[in-house]
Short mmCIF file of C-alpha atoms in Angstrom, two decimals:
data_model
loop_
_atom_site.label_atom_id
_atom_site.label_comp_id
_atom_site.label_asym_id
_atom_site.label_seq_id
_atom_site.Cartn_x
_atom_site.Cartn_y
_atom_site.Cartn_z
CA UNK A 27 126.98 98.89 80.20
CA UNK A 28 128.01 95.89 82.24
CA UNK A 29 125.31 93.73 83.73
CA UNK A 30 125.36 91.73 86.93
CA UNK A 31 128.28 89.32 87.03
CA UNK A 32 128.82 86.32 89.23
CA UNK A 33 131.83 84.13 89.91
CA UNK A 34 132.64 81.38 89.74
CA UNK A 35 130.13 80.21 87.14
CA UNK A 36 130.55 76.61 88.25
CA UNK A 37 131.78 75.21 91.54
CA UNK A 38 132.21 71.61 92.59
CA UNK A 39 132.74 71.10 96.30
CA UNK A 40 133.24 68.05 98.46
CA UNK A 41 130.72 67.65 101.24
CA UNK A 42 131.91 69.56 104.29
CA UNK A 43 133.90 72.10 102.30
CA UNK A 44 133.26 75.86 102.63
CA UNK A 45 132.45 77.86 99.48
CA UNK A 46 132.21 81.56 98.66
CA UNK A 47 130.17 82.89 95.76
CA UNK A 48 130.66 86.42 94.49
CA UNK A 49 128.22 88.89 92.95
CA UNK A 50 129.10 92.16 91.23
CA UNK A 51 125.88 94.16 90.83
CA UNK A 52 125.21 96.90 88.33
CA UNK A 53 126.95 100.07 89.47
CA UNK A 54 124.61 102.34 91.40
CA UNK A 55 122.07 99.67 92.21
CA UNK A 56 121.04 100.00 95.83
CA UNK A 57 119.19 96.72 96.19
CA UNK A 58 120.83 93.30 95.93
CA UNK A 59 119.10 89.93 96.21
CA UNK A 60 120.32 86.34 96.39
CA UNK A 61 118.12 83.49 95.19
CA UNK A 62 118.61 79.72 95.17
CA UNK A 63 117.25 77.62 92.32
CA UNK A 64 117.08 73.88 92.91
CA UNK A 65 116.63 71.53 89.97
CA UNK A 66 113.11 71.64 88.56
CA UNK A 67 112.02 74.55 90.73
CA UNK A 68 111.82 78.30 90.42
CA UNK A 69 114.32 80.56 92.15
CA UNK A 70 113.68 81.02 95.87
CA UNK A 71 114.61 84.11 97.86
CA UNK A 72 117.54 83.84 100.24
CA UNK A 73 118.47 87.34 101.37
CA UNK A 74 118.24 91.04 100.54
CA UNK A 75 120.59 94.02 100.99
CA UNK A 76 119.88 97.70 100.72
CA UNK A 77 123.32 99.20 100.28
CA UNK A 78 125.46 97.48 102.93
CA UNK A 79 122.56 96.68 105.26
CA UNK A 80 121.17 93.15 105.20
CA UNK A 81 117.49 93.90 105.72
CA UNK A 82 116.02 90.46 105.15
CA UNK A 83 117.70 87.09 105.59
CA UNK A 84 114.55 85.11 106.14
CA UNK A 85 115.20 82.81 103.19
CA UNK A 86 118.61 81.53 104.29
CA UNK A 87 118.02 77.80 104.86
CA UNK A 88 120.38 77.34 107.79
CA UNK A 89 123.04 79.06 109.85
CA UNK A 90 125.61 77.56 107.48
CA UNK A 91 124.60 80.26 104.99
CA UNK A 92 126.00 83.74 105.42
CA UNK A 93 125.95 86.77 103.12
CA UNK A 94 127.67 90.12 103.25
CA UNK A 95 127.95 93.32 101.27
CA UNK A 96 130.41 95.36 103.32
CA UNK A 97 130.78 98.38 101.04
CA UNK A 98 127.36 98.37 99.48
CA UNK A 99 128.49 97.03 96.12
CA UNK A 100 130.04 93.55 95.74
CA UNK A 101 128.34 90.81 97.75
CA UNK A 102 129.54 87.39 98.84
CA UNK A 103 127.38 84.41 99.74
CA UNK A 104 129.25 81.93 101.90
CA UNK A 105 128.16 78.40 102.61
CA UNK A 106 129.97 76.57 105.37
CA UNK A 107 130.25 72.79 105.65
CA UNK A 108 128.41 72.24 102.37
CA UNK A 109 125.85 69.43 102.14
CA UNK A 110 124.50 67.66 99.08
CA UNK A 111 121.18 69.46 99.45
CA UNK A 112 123.02 72.76 98.88
CA UNK A 113 123.55 71.78 95.24
CA UNK A 114 121.68 74.41 93.21
CA UNK A 115 122.11 77.46 91.03
CA UNK A 116 122.67 80.59 93.10
CA UNK A 117 121.41 83.73 91.40
CA UNK A 118 122.20 87.30 92.31
CA UNK A 119 120.02 90.22 91.22
CA UNK A 120 120.31 93.96 91.66
CA UNK A 121 117.92 96.85 91.20
CA UNK A 122 117.46 100.51 91.84
CA UNK A 123 115.55 101.31 95.01
CA UNK A 124 111.79 101.61 94.79
CA UNK A 125 108.65 99.69 94.03
CA UNK A 126 108.60 99.65 90.25
CA UNK A 127 112.14 98.69 89.57
CA UNK A 128 113.07 95.63 87.61
CA UNK A 129 115.55 93.17 89.09
CA UNK A 130 118.51 92.46 86.81
CA UNK A 131 119.96 89.00 87.23
CA UNK A 132 123.43 87.58 86.88
CA UNK A 133 124.06 84.25 85.13
CA UNK A 134 124.23 82.37 88.39
CA UNK A 135 126.75 80.04 90.02
CA UNK A 136 125.99 76.35 89.65
CA UNK A 137 127.15 74.62 92.85
CA UNK A 138 127.49 70.86 92.91
CA UNK A 139 128.28 69.23 96.25
CA UNK A 140 129.60 65.68 95.98
CA UNK B 17 100.80 81.82 101.79
CA UNK B 18 101.88 83.31 98.50
CA UNK B 19 101.94 80.76 95.70
CA UNK B 20 102.71 81.26 92.03
CA UNK B 21 101.93 78.36 89.72
CA UNK B 22 102.88 77.88 86.10
CA UNK B 23 101.62 75.45 83.51
CA UNK B 24 102.54 73.45 81.64
CA UNK B 25 105.80 72.39 83.27
CA UNK B 26 107.34 71.74 79.85
CA UNK B 27 106.37 72.12 76.24
CA UNK B 28 107.86 70.81 72.99
CA UNK B 29 106.71 72.51 69.78
CA UNK B 30 107.77 72.61 66.16
CA UNK B 31 109.35 75.69 64.64
CA UNK B 32 106.58 77.98 63.41
CA UNK B 33 103.98 76.81 65.94
CA UNK B 34 102.38 79.38 68.19
CA UNK B 35 102.18 78.56 71.85
CA UNK B 36 101.06 79.93 75.17
CA UNK B 37 101.53 79.22 78.86
CA UNK B 38 99.86 80.27 82.07
CA UNK B 39 100.90 81.86 85.34
CA UNK B 40 98.45 81.81 88.27
CA UNK B 41 98.94 84.01 91.30
CA UNK B 42 96.98 85.21 94.34
CA UNK B 43 94.58 87.93 93.20
CA UNK B 44 94.41 89.68 96.57
CA UNK B 45 96.87 92.52 97.27
CA UNK B 46 98.14 92.39 93.71
CA UNK B 47 100.91 94.78 92.87
CA UNK B 48 102.78 93.54 89.79
CA UNK B 49 103.69 90.45 87.81
CA UNK B 50 107.07 89.88 86.18
CA UNK B 51 107.86 87.57 83.26
CA UNK B 52 111.43 86.40 82.70
CA UNK B 53 113.07 84.29 80.00
CA UNK B 54 116.01 82.16 81.15
CA UNK B 55 118.17 80.53 78.50
CA UNK B 56 120.62 77.86 79.58
CA UNK B 57 123.93 79.25 80.86
CA UNK B 58 122.69 82.84 80.57
CA UNK B 59 121.13 85.38 82.94
CA UNK B 60 117.36 85.47 83.36
CA UNK B 61 116.16 88.28 81.13
CA UNK B 62 113.16 90.42 82.01
CA UNK B 63 110.42 90.30 79.40
CA UNK B 64 107.55 92.23 80.97
CA UNK B 65 106.47 93.89 84.19
CA UNK B 66 102.68 94.02 84.27
CA UNK B 67 100.73 96.07 86.74
CA UNK B 68 97.23 96.90 85.48
CA UNK B 69 94.27 94.57 85.06
CA UNK B 70 93.73 94.04 81.35
CA UNK B 71 97.33 94.96 80.51
CA UNK B 72 98.60 93.55 77.28
CA UNK B 73 102.28 93.92 76.45
CA UNK B 74 104.22 92.90 73.37
CA UNK B 75 107.89 92.42 72.54
CA UNK B 76 108.45 91.15 69.02
CA UNK B 77 106.68 87.80 68.68
CA UNK B 78 106.07 87.51 72.42
CA UNK B 79 103.07 89.04 74.16
CA UNK B 80 101.47 88.78 77.58
CA UNK B 81 98.09 89.53 79.11
CA UNK B 82 97.07 90.09 82.71
CA UNK B 83 93.87 89.41 84.65
CA UNK B 84 94.31 90.55 88.24
CA UNK B 85 90.71 89.85 89.28
CA UNK B 86 91.00 86.14 88.57
CA UNK B 87 94.75 85.93 89.19
CA UNK B 88 96.30 84.78 85.94
CA UNK B 89 98.60 85.92 83.16
CA UNK B 90 99.16 84.34 79.76
CA UNK B 91 102.37 84.47 77.76
CA UNK B 92 102.03 83.93 74.00
CA UNK B 93 104.75 83.21 71.47
CA UNK B 94 103.74 83.56 67.83
CA UNK B 95 105.63 81.51 65.25
CA UNK B 96 108.09 79.90 67.68
CA UNK B 97 111.74 79.77 66.66
CA UNK B 98 114.51 77.51 68.04
CA UNK B 99 116.04 80.55 69.75
CA UNK B 100 112.86 80.86 71.82
CA UNK B 101 113.87 77.65 73.61
CA UNK B 102 114.26 78.65 77.26
CA UNK B 103 112.56 78.47 80.64
CA UNK B 104 109.88 81.12 81.08
CA UNK B 105 109.40 82.25 84.66
CA UNK B 106 106.75 84.44 86.20
CA UNK B 107 107.22 86.14 89.56
CA UNK B 108 105.19 88.13 92.05
CA UNK B 109 106.86 90.74 94.30
CA UNK B 110 106.24 90.48 98.02
CA UNK B 111 104.85 93.72 99.37
CA UNK B 112 107.26 94.06 102.24
CA UNK B 113 110.36 96.17 102.57
CA UNK B 114 112.41 94.15 100.12
CA UNK B 115 110.01 93.51 97.20
CA UNK B 116 111.64 90.13 96.83
CA UNK B 117 110.23 88.07 93.99
CA UNK B 118 108.22 84.88 94.52
CA UNK B 119 108.76 82.74 91.43
CA UNK B 120 106.77 79.99 89.81
CA UNK B 121 108.62 76.83 88.83
CA UNK B 122 108.70 77.88 85.19
CA UNK B 123 107.66 76.48 81.82
CA UNK B 124 110.49 74.86 79.87
CA UNK B 125 109.97 75.43 76.15
CA UNK B 126 111.82 73.47 73.49
CA UNK B 127 111.30 74.51 69.88
CA UNK B 128 112.36 71.86 67.39
CA UNK B 129 113.67 73.04 64.00
#
């Protein structure tokens, strides 16, 4: 079956531009996570959805970052007024609900802010 | 503060060499440890989810062990092949409502033919 997909795979933005990154999770997966991976570091948690409810957004670095999952499936991560420090790979993961469930990752969107 | 550390940061080996790397994590309130392999331009792929002290899991030439009392896990690759070249990440789920993963910074493995 299809895995987690993300689009675009690569995005170059000028500083100050708004961007929107899309995640299509595995069908039926209740949980959806966004992570940010800066160069040379491991992925860091940004936000978590259970169905359409955003239950944890403690990892969002500033109020320029906004995520939504209005129908409990596709999610969009929006970054307003991008800054150079936003350059990173943005990973989306989905899983079934529950403690033991593995998170399945998409290939990520590499964002470069010039 | 939850901290997951991996070593070495990078590793270059010759094809056929066996290798291993380490993941250290807080031993208190342990629940599980995840290992992922992340090849360039691909999705991170789950290798193992380890939960019990003394666990040893194997997938082909790759195996992992777990020591929850001292807070470490080893990943071993026997007879490395160029296709094993990737970043190997370990991660520790936070025991709150989301079970978000706390990742180490990874070990970048390059296997030379």
